Short mmCIF file of C-alpha atoms in Angstrom, two decimals:
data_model
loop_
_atom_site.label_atom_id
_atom_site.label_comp_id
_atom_site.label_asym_id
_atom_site.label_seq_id
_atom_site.Cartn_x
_atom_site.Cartn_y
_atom_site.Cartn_z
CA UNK A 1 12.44 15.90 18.54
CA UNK A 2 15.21 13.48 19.35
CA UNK A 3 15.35 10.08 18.43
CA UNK A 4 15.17 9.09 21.88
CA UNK A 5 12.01 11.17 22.27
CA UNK A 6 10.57 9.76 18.79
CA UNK A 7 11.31 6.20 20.00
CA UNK A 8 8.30 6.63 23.07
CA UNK A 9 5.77 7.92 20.00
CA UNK A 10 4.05 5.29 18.00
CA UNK A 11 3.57 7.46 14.52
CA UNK A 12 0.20 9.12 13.65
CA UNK A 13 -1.04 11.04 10.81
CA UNK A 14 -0.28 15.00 10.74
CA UNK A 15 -3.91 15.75 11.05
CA UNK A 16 -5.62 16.10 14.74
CA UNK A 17 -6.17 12.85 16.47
CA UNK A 18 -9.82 11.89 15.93
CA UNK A 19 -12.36 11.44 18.73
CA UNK A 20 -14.04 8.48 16.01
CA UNK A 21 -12.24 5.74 14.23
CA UNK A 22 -13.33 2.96 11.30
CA UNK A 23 -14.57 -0.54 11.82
CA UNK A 24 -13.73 -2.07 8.47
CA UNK A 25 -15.30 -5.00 6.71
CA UNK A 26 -14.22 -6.60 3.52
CA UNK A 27 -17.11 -7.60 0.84
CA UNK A 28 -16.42 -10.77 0.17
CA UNK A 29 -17.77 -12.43 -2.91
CA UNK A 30 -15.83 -10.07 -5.30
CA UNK A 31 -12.50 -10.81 -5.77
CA UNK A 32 -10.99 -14.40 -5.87
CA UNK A 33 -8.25 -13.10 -3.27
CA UNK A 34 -10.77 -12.38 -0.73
CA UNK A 35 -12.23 -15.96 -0.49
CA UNK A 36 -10.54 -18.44 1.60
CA UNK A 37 -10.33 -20.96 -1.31
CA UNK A 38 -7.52 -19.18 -3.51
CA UNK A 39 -4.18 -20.15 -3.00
CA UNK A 40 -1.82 -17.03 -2.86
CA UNK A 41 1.18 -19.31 -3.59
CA UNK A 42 -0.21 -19.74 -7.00
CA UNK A 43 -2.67 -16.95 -7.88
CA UNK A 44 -1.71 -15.00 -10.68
CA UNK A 45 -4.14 -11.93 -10.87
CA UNK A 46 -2.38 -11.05 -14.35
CA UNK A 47 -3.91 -13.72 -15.91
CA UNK A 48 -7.41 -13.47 -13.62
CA UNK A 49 -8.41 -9.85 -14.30
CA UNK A 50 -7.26 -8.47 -11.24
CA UNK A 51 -9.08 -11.49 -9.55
CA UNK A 52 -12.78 -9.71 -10.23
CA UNK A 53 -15.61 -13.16 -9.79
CA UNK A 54 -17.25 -13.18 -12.76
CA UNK A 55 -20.88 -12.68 -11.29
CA UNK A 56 -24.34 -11.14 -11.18
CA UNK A 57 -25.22 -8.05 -8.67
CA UNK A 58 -28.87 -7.10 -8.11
CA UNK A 59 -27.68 -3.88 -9.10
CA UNK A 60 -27.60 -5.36 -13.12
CA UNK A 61 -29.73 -3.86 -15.43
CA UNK A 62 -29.18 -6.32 -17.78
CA UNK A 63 -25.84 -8.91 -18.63
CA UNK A 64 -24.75 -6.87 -21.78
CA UNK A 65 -22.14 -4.31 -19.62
CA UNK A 66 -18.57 -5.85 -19.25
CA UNK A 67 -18.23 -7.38 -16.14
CA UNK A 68 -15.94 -4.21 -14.76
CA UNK A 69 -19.18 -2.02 -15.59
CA UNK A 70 -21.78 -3.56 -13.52
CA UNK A 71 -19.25 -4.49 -10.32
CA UNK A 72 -18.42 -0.28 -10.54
CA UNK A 73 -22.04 -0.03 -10.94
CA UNK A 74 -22.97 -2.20 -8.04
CA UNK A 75 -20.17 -0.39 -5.94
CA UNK A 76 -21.48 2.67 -6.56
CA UNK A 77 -25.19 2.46 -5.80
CA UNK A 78 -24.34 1.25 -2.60
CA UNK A 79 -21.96 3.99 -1.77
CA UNK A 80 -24.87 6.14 -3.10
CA UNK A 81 -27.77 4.21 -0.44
CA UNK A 82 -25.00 3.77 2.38
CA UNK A 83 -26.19 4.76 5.85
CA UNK A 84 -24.69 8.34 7.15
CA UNK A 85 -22.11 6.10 9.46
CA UNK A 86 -20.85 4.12 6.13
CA UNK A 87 -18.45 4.17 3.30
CA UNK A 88 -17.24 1.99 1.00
CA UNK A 89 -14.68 1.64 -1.61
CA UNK A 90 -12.48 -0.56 -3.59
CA UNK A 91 -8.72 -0.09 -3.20
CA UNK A 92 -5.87 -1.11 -5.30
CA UNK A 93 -3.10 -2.31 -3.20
CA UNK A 94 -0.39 -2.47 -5.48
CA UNK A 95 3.24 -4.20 -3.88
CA UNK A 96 6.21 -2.54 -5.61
CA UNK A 97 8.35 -4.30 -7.97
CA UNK A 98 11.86 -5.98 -7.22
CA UNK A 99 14.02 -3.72 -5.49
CA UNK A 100 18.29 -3.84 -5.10
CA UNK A 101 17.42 -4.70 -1.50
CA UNK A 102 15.15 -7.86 -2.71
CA UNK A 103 18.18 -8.85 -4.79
CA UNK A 104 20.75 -8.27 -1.65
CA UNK A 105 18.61 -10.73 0.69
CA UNK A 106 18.27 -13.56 -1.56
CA UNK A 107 21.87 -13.18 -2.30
CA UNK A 108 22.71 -13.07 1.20
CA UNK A 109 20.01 -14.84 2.69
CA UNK A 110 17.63 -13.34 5.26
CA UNK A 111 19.48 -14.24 8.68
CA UNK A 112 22.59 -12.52 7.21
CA UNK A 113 20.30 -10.11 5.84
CA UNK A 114 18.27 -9.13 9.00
CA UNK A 115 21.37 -9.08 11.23
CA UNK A 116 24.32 -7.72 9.63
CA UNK A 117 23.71 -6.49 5.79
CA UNK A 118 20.49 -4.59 6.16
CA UNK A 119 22.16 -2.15 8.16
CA UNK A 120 24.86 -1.32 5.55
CA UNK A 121 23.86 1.39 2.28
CA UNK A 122 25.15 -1.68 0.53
CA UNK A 123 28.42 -3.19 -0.73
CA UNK A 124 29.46 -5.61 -4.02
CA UNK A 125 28.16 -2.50 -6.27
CA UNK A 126 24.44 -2.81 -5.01
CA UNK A 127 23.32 -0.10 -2.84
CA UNK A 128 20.00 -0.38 -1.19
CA UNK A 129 19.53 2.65 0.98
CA UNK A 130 15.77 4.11 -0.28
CA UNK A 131 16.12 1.20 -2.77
CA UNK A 132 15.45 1.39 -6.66
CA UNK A 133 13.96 -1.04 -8.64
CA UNK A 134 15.98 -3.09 -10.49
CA UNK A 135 15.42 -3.79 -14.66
CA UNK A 136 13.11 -6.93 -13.31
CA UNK A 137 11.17 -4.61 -11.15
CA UNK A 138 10.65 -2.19 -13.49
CA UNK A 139 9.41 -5.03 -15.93
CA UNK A 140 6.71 -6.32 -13.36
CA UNK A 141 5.63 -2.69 -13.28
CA UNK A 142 5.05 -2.68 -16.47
CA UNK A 143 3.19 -5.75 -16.99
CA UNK A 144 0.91 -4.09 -14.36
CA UNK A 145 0.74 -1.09 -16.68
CA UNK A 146 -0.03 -3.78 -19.86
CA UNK A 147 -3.31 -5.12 -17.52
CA UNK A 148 -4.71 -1.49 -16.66
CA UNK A 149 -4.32 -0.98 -20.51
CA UNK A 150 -6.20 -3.86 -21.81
CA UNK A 151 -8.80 -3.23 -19.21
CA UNK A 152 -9.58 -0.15 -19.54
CA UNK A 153 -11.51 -0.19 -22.65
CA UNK A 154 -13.54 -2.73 -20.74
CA UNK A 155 -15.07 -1.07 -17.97
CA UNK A 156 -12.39 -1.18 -14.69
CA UNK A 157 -12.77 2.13 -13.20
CA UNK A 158 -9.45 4.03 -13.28
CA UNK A 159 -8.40 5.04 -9.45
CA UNK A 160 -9.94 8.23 -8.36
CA UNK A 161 -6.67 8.52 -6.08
CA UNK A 162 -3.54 7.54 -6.05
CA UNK A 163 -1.86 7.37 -2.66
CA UNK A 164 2.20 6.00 -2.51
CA UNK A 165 4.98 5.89 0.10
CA UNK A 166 7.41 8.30 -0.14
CA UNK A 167 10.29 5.15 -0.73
CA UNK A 168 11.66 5.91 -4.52
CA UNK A 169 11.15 2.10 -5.57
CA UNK A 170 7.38 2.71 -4.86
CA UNK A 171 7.05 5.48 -6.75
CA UNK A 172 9.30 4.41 -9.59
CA UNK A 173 6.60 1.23 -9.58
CA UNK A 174 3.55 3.54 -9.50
CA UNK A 175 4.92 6.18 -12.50
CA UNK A 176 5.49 3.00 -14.44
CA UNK A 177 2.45 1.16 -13.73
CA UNK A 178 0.12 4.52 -14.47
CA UNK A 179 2.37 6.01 -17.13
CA UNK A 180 0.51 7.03 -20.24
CA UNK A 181 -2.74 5.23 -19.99
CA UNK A 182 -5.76 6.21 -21.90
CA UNK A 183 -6.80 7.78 -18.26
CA UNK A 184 -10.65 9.50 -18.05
CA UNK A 185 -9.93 13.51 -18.01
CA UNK A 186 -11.66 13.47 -14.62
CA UNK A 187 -9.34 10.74 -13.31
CA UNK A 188 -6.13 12.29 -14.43
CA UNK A 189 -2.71 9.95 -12.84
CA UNK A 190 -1.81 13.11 -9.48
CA UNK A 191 0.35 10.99 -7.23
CA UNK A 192 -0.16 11.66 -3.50
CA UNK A 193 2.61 10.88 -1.74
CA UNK A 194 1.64 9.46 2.79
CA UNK A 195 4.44 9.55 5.26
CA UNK A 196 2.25 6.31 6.86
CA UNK A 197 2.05 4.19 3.79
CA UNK A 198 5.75 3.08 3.91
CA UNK A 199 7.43 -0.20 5.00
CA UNK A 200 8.56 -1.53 8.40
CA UNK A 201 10.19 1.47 9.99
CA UNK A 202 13.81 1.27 11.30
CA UNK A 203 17.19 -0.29 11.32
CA UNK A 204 16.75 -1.40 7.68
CA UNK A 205 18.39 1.29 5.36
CA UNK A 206 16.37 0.30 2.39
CA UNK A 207 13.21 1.22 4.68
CA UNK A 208 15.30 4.91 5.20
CA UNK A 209 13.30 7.36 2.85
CA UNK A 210 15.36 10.32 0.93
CA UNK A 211 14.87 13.93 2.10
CA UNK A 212 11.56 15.80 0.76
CA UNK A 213 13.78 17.94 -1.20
CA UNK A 214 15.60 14.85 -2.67
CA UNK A 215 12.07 13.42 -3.64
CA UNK A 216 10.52 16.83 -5.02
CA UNK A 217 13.98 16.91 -7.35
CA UNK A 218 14.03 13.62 -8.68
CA UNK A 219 10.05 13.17 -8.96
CA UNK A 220 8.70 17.43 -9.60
CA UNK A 221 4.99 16.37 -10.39
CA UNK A 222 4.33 14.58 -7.42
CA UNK A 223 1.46 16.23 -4.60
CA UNK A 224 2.90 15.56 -0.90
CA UNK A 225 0.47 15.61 2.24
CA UNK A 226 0.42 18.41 4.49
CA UNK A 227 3.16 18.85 6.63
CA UNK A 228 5.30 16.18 5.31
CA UNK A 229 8.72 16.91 6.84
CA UNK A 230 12.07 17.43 5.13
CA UNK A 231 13.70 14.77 6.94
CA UNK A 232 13.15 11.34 7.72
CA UNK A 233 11.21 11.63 11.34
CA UNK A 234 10.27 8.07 11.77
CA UNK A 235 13.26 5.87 10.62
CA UNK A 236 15.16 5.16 13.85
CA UNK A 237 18.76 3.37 13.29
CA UNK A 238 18.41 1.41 15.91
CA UNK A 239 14.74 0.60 17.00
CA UNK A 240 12.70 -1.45 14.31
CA UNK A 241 8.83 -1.15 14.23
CA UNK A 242 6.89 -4.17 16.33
CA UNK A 243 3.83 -5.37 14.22
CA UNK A 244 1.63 -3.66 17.14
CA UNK A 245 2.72 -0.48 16.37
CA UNK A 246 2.64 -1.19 12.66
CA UNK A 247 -0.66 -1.96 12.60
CA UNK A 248 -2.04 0.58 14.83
CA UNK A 249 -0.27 3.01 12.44
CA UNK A 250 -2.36 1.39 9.27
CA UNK A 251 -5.48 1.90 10.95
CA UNK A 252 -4.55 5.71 11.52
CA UNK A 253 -3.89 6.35 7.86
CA UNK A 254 -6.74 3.79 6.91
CA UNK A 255 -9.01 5.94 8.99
CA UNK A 256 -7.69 9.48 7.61
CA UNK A 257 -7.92 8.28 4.07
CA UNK A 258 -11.85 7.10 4.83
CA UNK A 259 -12.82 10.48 6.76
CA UNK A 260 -11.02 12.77 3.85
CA UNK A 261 -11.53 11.08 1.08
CA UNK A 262 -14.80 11.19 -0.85
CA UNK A 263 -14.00 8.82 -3.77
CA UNK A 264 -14.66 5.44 -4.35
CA UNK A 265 -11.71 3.59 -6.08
CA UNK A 266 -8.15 4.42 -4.86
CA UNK A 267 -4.83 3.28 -5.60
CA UNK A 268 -2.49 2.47 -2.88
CA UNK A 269 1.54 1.97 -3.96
CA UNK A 270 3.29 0.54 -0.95
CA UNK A 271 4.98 -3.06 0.51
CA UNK A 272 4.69 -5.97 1.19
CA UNK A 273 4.31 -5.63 5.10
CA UNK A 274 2.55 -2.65 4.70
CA UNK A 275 0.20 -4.11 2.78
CA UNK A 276 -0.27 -7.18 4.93
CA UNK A 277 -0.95 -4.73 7.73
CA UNK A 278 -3.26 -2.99 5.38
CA UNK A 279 -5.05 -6.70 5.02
CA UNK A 280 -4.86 -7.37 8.53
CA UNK A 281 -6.60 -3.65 9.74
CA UNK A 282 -9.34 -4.32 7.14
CA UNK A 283 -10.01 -8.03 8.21
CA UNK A 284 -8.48 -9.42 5.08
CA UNK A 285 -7.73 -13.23 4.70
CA UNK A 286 -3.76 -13.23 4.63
CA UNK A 287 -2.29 -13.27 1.10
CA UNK A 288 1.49 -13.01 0.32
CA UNK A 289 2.10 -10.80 -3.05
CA UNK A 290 4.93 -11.08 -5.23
CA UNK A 291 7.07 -8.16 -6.18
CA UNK A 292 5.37 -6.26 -8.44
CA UNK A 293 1.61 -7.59 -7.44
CA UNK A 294 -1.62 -5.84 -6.84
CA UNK A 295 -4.85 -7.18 -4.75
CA UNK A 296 -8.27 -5.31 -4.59
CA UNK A 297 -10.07 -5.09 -1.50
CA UNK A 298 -13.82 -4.24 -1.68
CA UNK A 299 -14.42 -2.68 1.70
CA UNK A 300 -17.44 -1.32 3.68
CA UNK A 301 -15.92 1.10 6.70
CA UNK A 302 -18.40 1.56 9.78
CA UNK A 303 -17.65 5.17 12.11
CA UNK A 304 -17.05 3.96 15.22
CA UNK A 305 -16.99 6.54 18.23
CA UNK A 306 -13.93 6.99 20.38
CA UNK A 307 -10.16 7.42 19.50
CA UNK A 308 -8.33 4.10 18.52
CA UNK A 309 -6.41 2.58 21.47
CA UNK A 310 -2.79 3.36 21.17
CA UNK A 311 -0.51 0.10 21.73
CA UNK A 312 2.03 0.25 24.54
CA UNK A 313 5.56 0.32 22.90
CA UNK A 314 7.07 -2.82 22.80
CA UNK A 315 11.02 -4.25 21.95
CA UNK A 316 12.87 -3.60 18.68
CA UNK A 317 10.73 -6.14 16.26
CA UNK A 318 14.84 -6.33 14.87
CA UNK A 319 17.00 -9.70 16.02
CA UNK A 320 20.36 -8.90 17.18
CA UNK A 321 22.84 -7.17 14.98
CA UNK A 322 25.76 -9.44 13.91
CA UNK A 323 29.60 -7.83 13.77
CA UNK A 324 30.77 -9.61 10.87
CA UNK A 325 28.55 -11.35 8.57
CA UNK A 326 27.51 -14.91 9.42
CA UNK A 327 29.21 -17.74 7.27
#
């Protein structure tokens, strides 16, 4: 398929397109991130236990449990009483940490940034094509790994899943952030790596994924999808993804990861526009996340009947490109 053929196609998962889609609904009353009182500017959910509400359920059999225990209880009676249309779970969106392409825009600033740099593999010794994490990225991921750690022992229920986009800084993030944990035998850390969980797609080089063979090489143990391709079929060098498209391409893989999926608690590795599309598709409050942050969402997803509409295309969501860079 050519690029000008690609460019008509707003991207959809490699399964068959569904005659039923998902209305989602978050379960507010959980997490401090979901109610419209917490301040995302100054939320740390290191210091706030993921943000779990320490609360009651009518699910408690007594208050003894850890609070973990009896929300994961609570959870899963009512995935166990849930109507035949229903499903819920609780997913782990998880923002990689700071990437060479982070550093390059603050240095450069994000006009410059969006309009001349972001096109380049990089310059000034930093590259940012398929960006890595820097040593400060790789530090937030490992604070994340320090909170999974100390909660563990105290009831959170280790993902069941672990989904990541196929961009090298997200999966450096996840391997660090699940790396040797005290993980349940049954729960054992198998990365699986969706095409549709990545960032913004086009003109950015840092949103440019490596070549499946490039992937398998550097990262062997990782589990891809089915037919995820060799190449890059989706970046387009010159046509950047409109938030229409980018959200109707959430709500595809939202919906394939509720109709294949049986578990409960995932883990999803990804972005930070990815995950605010993520937010936006389940009917999540906004809430900005800093490199390296993670925000549950305890959902409830409704089968709807009927394919999901498919946005008309729209412009390049990218400003003009600049031919030197501005002063």
């Amino acid at each position: 398929m050519s690029t000008s053929d690609r460019s008509s196609v707003v991207p959809v998962p490699s399964d068959a397109p569904r005659d039923f889609h998902f209305r989602y609904t978050v379960q507010k009353g959980h997490f401090l991130q979901s109610e419209d009182g917490t301040d995302d500017q100054t939320f740390d959910f290191k210091t706030q236990n993921f943000g779990l509400i320490n609360r009651s359920y009518d699910t408690d059999i007594d208050e003894e449990p850890p609070q973990w225990t009896r929300f994961s209880n609570h959870v899963r009676v009512l995935e166990h009483s849930k109507k035949p249309n229903e499903s819920f779970k609780v997913l782990f969106l998880g923002r990689h940490g700071q990437g060479w392409h982070n550093v390059a825009e603050a240095k450069y600033g994000t006009k410059a940034w969006d309009c001349y740099w972001s096109v380049l593999n990089g310059t000034d010794d930093i590259t940012w094509s398929d960006a890595h994490l820097t040593t400060t990225g790789e530090s937030q991921a490992l604070d994340v790994n320090k909170l999974w750690t100390s909660q563990l022992p105290h009831g959170i229920p280790a993902p069941e899943t672990y989904y990541i986009s196929p961009l090298t800084r997200t999966i450096q993030t996840a391997e660090l952030s699940f790396a040797n944990l005290s993980l349940p035998a049954s729960r054992p850390y198998k990365p699986v790596i969706k095409e549709l969980l990545r960032e913004a797609l086009g003109v950015h080089t840092c949103d440019r994924r490596s070549t499946k063979t490039e992937i398998e090489t550097a990262f062997p143990h990782l589990v891809f999808e089915p037919d995820f391709s060799e190449a890059d079929l989706l970046w387009e060098a010159e046509y950047r993804e409109p938030i229409s498209a980018r959200t109707y391409r959430f709500s595809m893989l939202l919906d394939n990861i509720f109709a294949e999926d049986t578990h409960v608690f995932l883990s999803l590795t990804s972005h930070s526009g990815a995950i605010g599309s993520i937010l936006e598709v389940l009917g999540h409050r906004a809430f900005g996340l800093e490199t390296g942050g993670v925000i549950p969402v305890f959902v409830k997803a409704e089968r709807v009947q009927g394919a999901r509409m498919v946005p008309p295309k729209e412009p390049s969501d990218a400003p003009p490109l600049c031919e030197e860079p501005p002063i």
